[in-house]
Tab-separated table of C-alpha atoms in Angstrom:
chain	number	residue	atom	x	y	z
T	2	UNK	CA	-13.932	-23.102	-10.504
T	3	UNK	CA	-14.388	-21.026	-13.266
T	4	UNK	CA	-14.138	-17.051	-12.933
T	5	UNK	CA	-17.955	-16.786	-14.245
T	6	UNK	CA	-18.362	-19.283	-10.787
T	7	UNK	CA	-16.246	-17.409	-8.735
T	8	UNK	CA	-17.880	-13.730	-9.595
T	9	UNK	CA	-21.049	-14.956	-8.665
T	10	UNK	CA	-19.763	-15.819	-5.236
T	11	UNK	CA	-17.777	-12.351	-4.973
T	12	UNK	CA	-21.183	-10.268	-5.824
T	13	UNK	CA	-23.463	-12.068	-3.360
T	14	UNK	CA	-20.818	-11.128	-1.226
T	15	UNK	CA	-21.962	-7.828	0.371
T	16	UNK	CA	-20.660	-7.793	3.785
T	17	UNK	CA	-18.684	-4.105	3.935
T	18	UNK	CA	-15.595	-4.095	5.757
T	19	UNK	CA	-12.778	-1.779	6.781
T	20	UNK	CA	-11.872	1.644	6.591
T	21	UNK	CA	-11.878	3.645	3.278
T	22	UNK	CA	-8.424	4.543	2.736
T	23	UNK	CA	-8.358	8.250	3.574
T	24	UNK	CA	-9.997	7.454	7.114
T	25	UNK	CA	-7.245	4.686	7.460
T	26	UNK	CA	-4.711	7.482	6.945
T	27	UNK	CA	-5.577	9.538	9.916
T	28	UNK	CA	-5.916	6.376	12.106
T	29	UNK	CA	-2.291	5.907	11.316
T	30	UNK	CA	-1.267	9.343	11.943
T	31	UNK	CA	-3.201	9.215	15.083
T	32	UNK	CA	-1.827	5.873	16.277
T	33	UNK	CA	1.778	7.264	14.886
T	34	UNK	CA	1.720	10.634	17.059
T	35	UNK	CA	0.783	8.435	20.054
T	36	UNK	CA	3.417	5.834	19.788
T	37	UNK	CA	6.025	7.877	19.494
T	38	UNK	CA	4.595	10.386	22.336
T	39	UNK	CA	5.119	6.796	24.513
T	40	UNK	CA	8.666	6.164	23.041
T	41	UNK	CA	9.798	9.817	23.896
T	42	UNK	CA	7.957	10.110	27.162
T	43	UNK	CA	9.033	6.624	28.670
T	44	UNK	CA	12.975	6.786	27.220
T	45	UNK	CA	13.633	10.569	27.381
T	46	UNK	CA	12.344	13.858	29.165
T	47	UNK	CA	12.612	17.702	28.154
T	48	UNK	CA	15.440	19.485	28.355
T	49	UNK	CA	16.152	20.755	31.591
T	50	UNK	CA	16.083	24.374	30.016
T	51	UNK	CA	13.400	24.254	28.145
T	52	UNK	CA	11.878	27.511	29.818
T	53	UNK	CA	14.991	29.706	28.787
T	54	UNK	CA	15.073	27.967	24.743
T	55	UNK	CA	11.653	27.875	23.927
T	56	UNK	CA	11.284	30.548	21.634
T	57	UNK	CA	14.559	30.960	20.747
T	58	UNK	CA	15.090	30.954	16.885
T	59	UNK	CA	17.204	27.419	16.867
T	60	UNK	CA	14.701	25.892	18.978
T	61	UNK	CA	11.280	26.712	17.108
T	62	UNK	CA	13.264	25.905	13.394
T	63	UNK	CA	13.427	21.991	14.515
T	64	UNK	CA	9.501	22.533	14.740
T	65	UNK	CA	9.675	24.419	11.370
T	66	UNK	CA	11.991	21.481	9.713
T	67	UNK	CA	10.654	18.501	11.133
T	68	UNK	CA	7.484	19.721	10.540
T	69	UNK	CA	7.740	20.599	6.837
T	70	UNK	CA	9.530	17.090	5.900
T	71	UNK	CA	6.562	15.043	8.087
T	72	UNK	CA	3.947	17.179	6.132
T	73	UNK	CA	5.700	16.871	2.664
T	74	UNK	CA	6.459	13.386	3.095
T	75	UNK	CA	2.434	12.414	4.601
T	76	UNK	CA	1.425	14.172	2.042
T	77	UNK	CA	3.254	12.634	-0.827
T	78	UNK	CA	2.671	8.994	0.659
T	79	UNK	CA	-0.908	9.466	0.712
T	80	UNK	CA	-0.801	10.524	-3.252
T	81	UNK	CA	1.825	7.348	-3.790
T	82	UNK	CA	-0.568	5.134	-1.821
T	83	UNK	CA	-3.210	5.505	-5.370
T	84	UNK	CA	-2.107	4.316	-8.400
T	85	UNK	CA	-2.121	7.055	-11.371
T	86	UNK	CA	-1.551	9.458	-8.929
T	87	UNK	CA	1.537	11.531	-10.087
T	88	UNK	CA	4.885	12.597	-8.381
T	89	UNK	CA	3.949	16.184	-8.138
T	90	UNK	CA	3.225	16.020	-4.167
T	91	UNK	CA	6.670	14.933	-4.020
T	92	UNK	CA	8.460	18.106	-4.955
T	93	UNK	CA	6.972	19.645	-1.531
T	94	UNK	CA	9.785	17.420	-0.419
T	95	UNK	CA	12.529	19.616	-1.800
T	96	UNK	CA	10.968	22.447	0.980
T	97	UNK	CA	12.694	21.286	4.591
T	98	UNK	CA	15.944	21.018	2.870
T	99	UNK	CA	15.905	24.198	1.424
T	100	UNK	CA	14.900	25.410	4.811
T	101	UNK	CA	17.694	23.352	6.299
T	102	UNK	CA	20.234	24.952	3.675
T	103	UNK	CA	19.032	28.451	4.756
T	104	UNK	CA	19.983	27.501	8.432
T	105	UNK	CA	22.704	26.222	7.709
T	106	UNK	CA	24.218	29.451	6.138
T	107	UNK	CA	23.025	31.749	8.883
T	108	UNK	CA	24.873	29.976	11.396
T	109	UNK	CA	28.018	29.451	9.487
T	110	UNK	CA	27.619	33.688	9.319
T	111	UNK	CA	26.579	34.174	13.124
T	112	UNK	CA	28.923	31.413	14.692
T	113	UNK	CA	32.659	31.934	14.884
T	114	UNK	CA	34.330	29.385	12.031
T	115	UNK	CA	36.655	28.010	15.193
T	116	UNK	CA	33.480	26.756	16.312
T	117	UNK	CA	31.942	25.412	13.132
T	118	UNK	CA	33.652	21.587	13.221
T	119	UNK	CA	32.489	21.493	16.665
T	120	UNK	CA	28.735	22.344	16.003
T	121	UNK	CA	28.619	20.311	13.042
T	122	UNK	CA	29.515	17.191	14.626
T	123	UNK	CA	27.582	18.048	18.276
T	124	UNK	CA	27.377	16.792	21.645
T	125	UNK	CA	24.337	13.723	21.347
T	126	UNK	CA	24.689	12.862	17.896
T	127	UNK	CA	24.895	9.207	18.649
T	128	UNK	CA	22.324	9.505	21.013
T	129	UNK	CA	20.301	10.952	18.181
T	130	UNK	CA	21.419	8.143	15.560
T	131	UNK	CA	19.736	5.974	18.667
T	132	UNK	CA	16.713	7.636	19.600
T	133	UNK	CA	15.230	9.451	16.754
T	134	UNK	CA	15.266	5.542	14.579
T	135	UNK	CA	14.010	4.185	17.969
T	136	UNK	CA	11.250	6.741	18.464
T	137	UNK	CA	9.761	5.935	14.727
T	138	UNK	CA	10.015	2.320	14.761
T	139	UNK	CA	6.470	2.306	15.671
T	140	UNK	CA	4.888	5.102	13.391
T	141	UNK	CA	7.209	3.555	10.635
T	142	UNK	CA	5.381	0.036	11.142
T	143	UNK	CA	2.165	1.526	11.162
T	144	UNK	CA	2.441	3.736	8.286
T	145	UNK	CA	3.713	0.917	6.417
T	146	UNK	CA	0.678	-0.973	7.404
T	147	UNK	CA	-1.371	1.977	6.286
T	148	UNK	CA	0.408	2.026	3.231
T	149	UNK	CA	-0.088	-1.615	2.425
T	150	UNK	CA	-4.185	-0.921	2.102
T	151	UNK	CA	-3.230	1.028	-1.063
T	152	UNK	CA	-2.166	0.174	-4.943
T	153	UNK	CA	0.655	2.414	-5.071
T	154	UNK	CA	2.944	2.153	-8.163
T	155	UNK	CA	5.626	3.777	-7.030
T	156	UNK	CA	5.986	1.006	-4.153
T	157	UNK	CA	9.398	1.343	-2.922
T	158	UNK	CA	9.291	5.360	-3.709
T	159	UNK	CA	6.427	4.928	-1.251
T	160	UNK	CA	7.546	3.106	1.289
T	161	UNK	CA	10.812	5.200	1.962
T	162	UNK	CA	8.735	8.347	1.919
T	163	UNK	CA	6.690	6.657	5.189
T	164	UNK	CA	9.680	6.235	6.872
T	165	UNK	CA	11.033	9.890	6.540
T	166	UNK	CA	7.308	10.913	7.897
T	167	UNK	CA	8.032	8.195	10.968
T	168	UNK	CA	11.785	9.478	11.602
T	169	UNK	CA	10.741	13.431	11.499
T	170	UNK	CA	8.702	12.849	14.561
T	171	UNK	CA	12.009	12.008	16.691
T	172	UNK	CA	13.758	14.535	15.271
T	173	UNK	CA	11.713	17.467	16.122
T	174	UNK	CA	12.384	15.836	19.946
T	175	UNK	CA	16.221	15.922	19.603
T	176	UNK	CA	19.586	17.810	19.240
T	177	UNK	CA	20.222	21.730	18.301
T	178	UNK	CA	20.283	22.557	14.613
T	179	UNK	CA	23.787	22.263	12.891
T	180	UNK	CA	24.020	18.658	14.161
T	181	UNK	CA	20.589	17.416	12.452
T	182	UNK	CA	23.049	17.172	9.094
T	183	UNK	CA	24.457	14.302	10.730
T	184	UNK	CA	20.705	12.814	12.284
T	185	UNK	CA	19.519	13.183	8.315
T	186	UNK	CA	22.143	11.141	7.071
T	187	UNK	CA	21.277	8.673	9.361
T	188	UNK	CA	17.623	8.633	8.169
T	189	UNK	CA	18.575	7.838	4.937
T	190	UNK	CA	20.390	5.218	6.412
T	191	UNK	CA	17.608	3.451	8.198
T	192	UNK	CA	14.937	3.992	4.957
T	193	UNK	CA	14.034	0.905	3.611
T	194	UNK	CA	10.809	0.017	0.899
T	195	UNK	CA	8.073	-1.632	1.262
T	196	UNK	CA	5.402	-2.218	-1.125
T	197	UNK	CA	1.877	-3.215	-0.700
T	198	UNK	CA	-0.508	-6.583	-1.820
T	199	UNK	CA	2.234	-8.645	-1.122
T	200	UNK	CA	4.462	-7.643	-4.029
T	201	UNK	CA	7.334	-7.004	-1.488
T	202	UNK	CA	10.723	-5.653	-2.492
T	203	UNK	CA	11.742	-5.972	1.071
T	204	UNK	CA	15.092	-3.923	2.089
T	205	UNK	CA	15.993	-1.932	-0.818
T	206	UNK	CA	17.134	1.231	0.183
T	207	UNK	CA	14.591	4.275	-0.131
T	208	UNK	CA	17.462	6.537	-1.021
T	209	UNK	CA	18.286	4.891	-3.983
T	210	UNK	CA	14.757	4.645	-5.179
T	211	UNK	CA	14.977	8.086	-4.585
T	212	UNK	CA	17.686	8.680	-6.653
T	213	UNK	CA	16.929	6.340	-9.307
T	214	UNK	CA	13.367	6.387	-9.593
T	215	UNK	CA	13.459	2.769	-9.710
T	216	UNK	CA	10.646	2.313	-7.474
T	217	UNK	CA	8.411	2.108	-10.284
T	218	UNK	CA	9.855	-1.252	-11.072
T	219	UNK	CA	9.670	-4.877	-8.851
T	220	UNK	CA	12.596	-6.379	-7.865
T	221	UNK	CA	13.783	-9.195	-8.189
T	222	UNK	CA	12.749	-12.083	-5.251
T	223	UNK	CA	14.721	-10.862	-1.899
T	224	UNK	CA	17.311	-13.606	-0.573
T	225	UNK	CA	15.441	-16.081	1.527
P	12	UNK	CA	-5.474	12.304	-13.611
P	13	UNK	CA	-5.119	10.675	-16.434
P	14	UNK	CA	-8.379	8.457	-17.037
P	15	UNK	CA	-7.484	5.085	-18.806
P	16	UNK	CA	-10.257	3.673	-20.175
P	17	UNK	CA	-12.460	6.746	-20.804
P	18	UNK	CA	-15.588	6.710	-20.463
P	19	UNK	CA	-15.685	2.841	-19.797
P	20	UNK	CA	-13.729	3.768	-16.732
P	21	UNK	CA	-16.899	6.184	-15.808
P	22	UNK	CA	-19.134	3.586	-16.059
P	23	UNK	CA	-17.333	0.599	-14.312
P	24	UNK	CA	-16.756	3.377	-11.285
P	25	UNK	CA	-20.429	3.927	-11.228
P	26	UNK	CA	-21.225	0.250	-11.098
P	27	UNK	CA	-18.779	0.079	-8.306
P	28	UNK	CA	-19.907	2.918	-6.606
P	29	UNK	CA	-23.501	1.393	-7.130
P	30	UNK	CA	-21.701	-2.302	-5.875
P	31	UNK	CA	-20.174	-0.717	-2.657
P	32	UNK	CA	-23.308	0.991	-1.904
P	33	UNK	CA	-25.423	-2.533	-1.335
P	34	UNK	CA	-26.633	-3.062	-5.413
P	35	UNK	CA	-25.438	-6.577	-6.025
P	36	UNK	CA	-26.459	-6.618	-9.865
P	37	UNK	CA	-24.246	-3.417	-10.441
P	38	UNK	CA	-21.685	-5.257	-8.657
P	39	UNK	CA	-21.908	-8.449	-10.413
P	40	UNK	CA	-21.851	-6.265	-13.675
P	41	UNK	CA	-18.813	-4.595	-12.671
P	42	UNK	CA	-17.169	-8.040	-12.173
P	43	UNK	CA	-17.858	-9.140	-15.418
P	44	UNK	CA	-16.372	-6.716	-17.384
P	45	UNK	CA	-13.190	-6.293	-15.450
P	46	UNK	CA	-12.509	-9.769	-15.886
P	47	UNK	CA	-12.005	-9.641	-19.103
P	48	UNK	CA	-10.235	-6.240	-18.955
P	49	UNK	CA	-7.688	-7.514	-16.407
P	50	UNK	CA	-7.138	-11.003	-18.245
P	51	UNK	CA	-5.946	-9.004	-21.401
P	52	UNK	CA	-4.004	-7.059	-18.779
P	53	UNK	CA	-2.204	-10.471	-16.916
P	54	UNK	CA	-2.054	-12.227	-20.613
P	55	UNK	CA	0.300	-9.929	-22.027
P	56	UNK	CA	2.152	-9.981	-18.690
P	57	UNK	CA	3.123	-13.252	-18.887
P	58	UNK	CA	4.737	-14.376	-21.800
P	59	UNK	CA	6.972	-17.030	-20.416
P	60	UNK	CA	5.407	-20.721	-18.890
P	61	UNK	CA	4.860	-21.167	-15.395
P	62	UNK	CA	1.892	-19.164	-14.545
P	63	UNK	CA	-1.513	-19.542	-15.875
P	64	UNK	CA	-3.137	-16.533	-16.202
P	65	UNK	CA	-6.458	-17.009	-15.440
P	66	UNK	CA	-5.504	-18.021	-11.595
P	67	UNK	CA	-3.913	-14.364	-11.341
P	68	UNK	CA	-7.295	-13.211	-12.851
P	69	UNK	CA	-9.397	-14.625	-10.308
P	70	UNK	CA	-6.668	-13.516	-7.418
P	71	UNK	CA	-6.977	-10.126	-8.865
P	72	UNK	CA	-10.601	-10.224	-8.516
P	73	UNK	CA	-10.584	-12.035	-4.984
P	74	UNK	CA	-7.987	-9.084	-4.093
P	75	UNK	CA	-10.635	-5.895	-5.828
P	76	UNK	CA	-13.576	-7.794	-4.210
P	77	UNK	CA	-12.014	-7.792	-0.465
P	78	UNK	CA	-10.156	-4.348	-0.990
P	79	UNK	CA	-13.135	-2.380	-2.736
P	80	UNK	CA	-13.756	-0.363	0.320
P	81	UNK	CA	-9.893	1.133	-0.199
P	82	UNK	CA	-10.884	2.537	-3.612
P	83	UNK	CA	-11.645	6.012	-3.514
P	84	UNK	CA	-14.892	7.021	-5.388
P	85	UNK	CA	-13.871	10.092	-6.840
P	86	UNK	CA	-10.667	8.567	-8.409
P	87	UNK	CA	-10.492	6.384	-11.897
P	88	UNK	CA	-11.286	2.638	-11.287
P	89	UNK	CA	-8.807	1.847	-13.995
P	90	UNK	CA	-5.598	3.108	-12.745
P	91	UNK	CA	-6.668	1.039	-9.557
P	92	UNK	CA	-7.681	-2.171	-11.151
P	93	UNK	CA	-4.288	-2.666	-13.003
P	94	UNK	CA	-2.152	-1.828	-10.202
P	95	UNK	CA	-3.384	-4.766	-8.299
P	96	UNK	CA	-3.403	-6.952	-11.036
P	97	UNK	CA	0.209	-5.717	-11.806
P	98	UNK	CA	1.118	-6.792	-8.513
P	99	UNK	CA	-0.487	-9.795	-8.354
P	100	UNK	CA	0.761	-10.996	-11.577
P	101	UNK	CA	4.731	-10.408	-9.686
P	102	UNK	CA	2.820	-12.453	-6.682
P	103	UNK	CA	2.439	-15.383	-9.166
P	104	UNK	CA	6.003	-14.845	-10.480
P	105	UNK	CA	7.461	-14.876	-7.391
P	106	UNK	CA	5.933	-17.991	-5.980
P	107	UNK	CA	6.817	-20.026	-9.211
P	108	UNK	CA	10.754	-18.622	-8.293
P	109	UNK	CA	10.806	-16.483	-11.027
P	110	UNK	CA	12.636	-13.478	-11.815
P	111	UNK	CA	9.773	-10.297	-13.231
P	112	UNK	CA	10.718	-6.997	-14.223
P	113	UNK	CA	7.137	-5.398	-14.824
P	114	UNK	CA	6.665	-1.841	-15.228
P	115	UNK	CA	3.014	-1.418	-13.678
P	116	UNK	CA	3.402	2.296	-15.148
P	117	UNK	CA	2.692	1.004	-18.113
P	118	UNK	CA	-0.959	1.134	-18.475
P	119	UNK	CA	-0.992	2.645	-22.133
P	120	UNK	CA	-0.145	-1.011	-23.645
P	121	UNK	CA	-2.286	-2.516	-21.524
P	122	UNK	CA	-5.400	-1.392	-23.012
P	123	UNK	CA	-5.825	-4.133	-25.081
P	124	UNK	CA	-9.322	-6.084	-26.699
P	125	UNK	CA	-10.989	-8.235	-23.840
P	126	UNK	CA	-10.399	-11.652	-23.437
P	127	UNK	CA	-11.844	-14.946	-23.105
P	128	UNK	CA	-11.070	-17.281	-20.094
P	129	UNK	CA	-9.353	-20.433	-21.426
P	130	UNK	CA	-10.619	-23.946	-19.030
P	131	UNK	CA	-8.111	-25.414	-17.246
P	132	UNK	CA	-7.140	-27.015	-13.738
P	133	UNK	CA	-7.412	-23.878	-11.209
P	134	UNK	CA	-5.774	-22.651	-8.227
P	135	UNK	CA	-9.042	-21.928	-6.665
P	136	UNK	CA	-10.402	-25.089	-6.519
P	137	UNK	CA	-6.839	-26.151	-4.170
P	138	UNK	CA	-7.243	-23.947	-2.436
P	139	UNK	CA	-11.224	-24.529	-2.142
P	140	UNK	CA	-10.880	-27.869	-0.952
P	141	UNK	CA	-8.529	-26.790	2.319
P	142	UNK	CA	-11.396	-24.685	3.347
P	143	UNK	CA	-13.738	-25.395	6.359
P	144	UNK	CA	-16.109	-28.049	5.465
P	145	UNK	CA	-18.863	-25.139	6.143
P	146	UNK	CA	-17.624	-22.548	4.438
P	147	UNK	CA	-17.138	-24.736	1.071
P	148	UNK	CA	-19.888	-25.744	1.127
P	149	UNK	CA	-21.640	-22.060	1.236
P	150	UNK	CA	-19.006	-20.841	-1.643
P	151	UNK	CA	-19.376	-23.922	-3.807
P	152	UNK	CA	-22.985	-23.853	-3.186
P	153	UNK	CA	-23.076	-19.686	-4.192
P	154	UNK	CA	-20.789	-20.163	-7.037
P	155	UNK	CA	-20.408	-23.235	-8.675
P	156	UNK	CA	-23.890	-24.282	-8.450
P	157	UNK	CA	-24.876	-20.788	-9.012
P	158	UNK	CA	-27.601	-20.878	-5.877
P	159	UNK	CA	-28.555	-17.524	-4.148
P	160	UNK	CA	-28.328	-16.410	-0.471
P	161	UNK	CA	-31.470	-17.325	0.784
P	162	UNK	CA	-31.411	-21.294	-1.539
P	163	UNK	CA	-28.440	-21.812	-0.123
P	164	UNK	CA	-29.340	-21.113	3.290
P	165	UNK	CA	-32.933	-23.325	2.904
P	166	UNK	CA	-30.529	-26.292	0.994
P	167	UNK	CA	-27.815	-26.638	3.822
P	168	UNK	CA	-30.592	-25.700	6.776
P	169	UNK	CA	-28.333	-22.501	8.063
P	170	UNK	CA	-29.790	-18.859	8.900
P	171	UNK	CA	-29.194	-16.656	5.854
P	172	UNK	CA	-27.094	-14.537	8.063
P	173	UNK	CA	-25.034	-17.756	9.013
P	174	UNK	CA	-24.475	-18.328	5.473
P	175	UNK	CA	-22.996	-14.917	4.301
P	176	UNK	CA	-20.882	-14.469	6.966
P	177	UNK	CA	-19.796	-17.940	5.983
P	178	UNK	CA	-19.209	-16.627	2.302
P	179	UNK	CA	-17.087	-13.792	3.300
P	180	UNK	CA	-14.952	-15.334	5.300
P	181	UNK	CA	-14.888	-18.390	3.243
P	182	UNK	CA	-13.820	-15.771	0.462
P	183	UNK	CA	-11.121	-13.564	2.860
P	184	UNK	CA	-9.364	-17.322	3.953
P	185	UNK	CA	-9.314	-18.373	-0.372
P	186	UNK	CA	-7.698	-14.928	-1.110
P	187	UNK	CA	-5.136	-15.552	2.132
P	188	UNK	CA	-4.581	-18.853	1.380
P	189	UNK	CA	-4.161	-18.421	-2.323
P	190	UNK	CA	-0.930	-19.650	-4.500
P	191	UNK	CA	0.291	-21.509	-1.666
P	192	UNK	CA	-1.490	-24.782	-2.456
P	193	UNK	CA	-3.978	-24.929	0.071
């Protein structure tokens, strides 16, 4: 068939389909928020004291942080998911850890430095390392799927930024503050890429296209 | 944002705007002159053997065509257009075991002259002859015989509403289907 043929085919084609891809966005985030609602509410409950901590300082800054690096990270994987589209969105990334940094200082000055190893390392940690990846299996899968409607050319850049969107949404459920140092590690850990239209560079790390900036790049063919 | 092909890229988003909202002329239109665009695009892609270009144009197309409602209308068509066929040219590499470093950044070299499609043995029509007997007949009849809708539907005795949803999903299964023979 020649391509004269097979554009005469395409234009009496004129059934619309789908979602246009902002719409398919706030599916996702819709469908995201509710699966991980389900993974919280059917492996974990509130804490017991959540009366007494609720709008205590450490308490509401997990709101603050989590929320900051879902919203930065959303919104720089909606600009990745268009091709063209700059990195600019991205530097709103640089805000939770900053906030995070500023945390981190005031309770190394209003917690006794006895205590500070201790805090650091925390009492759930590896229940954290369990959960929060648990709790944004889900969103990660669908915000991959989201993300796989675009033509992003930053695809692995991309695809790591989903998952830190996915993973925030367990950690605003778990663990006081100093020990989320060791529950971001772990993110970093669990990023992987993923890239749209079938061009998949499947399991690179997202922190090294984060470092690198070779996410603008395929890879080669992953191991079969 | 940085607008690629200038004012061309104004008018192929109008004719796609135009496409998406029902014209089928615009749309046609629009086809035509991307395909060109997008084989200069894919031809200086590929420099080594293996791949023929003109099967990644027509994937490329297959892939804008079922995808054009994920194109936002107040964004350049260009930037869009060569980041799927960027990808789809590493699709082609891939399945042909190659190795591809391609740097889909690169749009500034990619605005090259148009080309011409060179004839030769396609992809398509593989993967054309594993479709449904129905639907190959609707797509063969629509674009290789160059018949409308409604001829179509009077020459193989089916509702006209029978045959276009036979088209597009005649069209979704070649995109799914294509590169891996059939």
């Amino acid at each position: 068939m020649k391509t004269d043929e097979l554009i005469a085919a395409l234009s009496a084609d004129t059934r619309r389909r789908g979602l246009s891809l902002s719409n398919g966005w706030w599916v996702a985030v819709a469908l995201a928020a509710l699966a991980a609602a389900l993974a919280y509410a059917s492996m974990l409950a509130p804490r017991p004291d959540i009366a007494a901590v609720a709008m205590t300082a450490r308490f509401l800054f997990k709101f603050l942080f989590a929320g900051a690096l879902a919203g930065a990270a959303f919104a720089s994987s909606v600009a990745l998911s268009r091709p063209g589209v700059g990195l600019g969105a991205t530097l709103w990334l640089l805000v939770a850890p900053a906030l995070l940094a500023v945390a981190v200082v005031l309770e190394l000055v209003s917690v006794p430095a006895a205590e500070w190893g201790p805090r650091l390392i925390g009492r759930n940690s590896m229940a954290c390392l369990i959960f929060i990846p648990t709790i944004g299996l889900v969103p990660l899968v669908v915000f991959i799927a989201a993300l796989r409607r675009g033509a992003p050319s930053h695809p692995v850049l991309a695809g790591g930024l989903r998952a830190a969107v996915g993973r925030c949404r367990g950690a605003v459920l778990c663990h006081p503050l100093p020990r989320r140092l060791t529950a971001f590690r772990g993110h970093l850990v669990f990023h992987r890429g993923a890239d749209p239209h079938r061009a998949r560079c499947a399991w690179r790390p997202a922190f090294r296209a984060l470092v690198s900036r070779s996410g603008n790049r395929s890879c080669a063919k992953p191991p079969l | 944002m940085e607008c690629l092909l200038g004012k061309d890229d104004r008018e192929l988003a109008a004719l796609l705007s135009a496409g998406m909202a029902g014209d089928e002329v615009s749309y046609a239109v629009f086809l035509r002159k991307v395909a060109p665009l997008i084989r200069g695009f894919v031809r200086r892609k590929i420099v080594a053997g293996g791949v023929d270009p003109e099967d990644v144009v027509q994937e490329t197309l297959l892939a804008i065509h079922l995808k054009r409602h994920t194109w936002r209308q107040d964004a350049p068509v260009g930037p869009w257009i060569y980041a799927i066929a960027g990808h789809k040219t590493i699709d082609a590499f891939r399945r042909r075991g190659r190795r591809i470093e391609i740097d889909i950044d690169a749009f500034a070299e990619t605005i090259a002259a148009p080309e011409e499609e060179t004839v030769s043995e396609r992809d398509l029509d593989r993967v054309l002859e594993s479709l449904a007997p129905g639907q190959r007949a609707v797509v063969s009849s629509i674009s290789v015989e160059g018949r409308s809708i409604r001829e179509t539907a009077s020459a193989l005795n089916m509702q006209e509403t029978a045959v276009r949803v036979a088209l597009h999903r005649g069209l979704a299964a070649i995109a799914k289907r294509f590169g891996r023979g059939g």
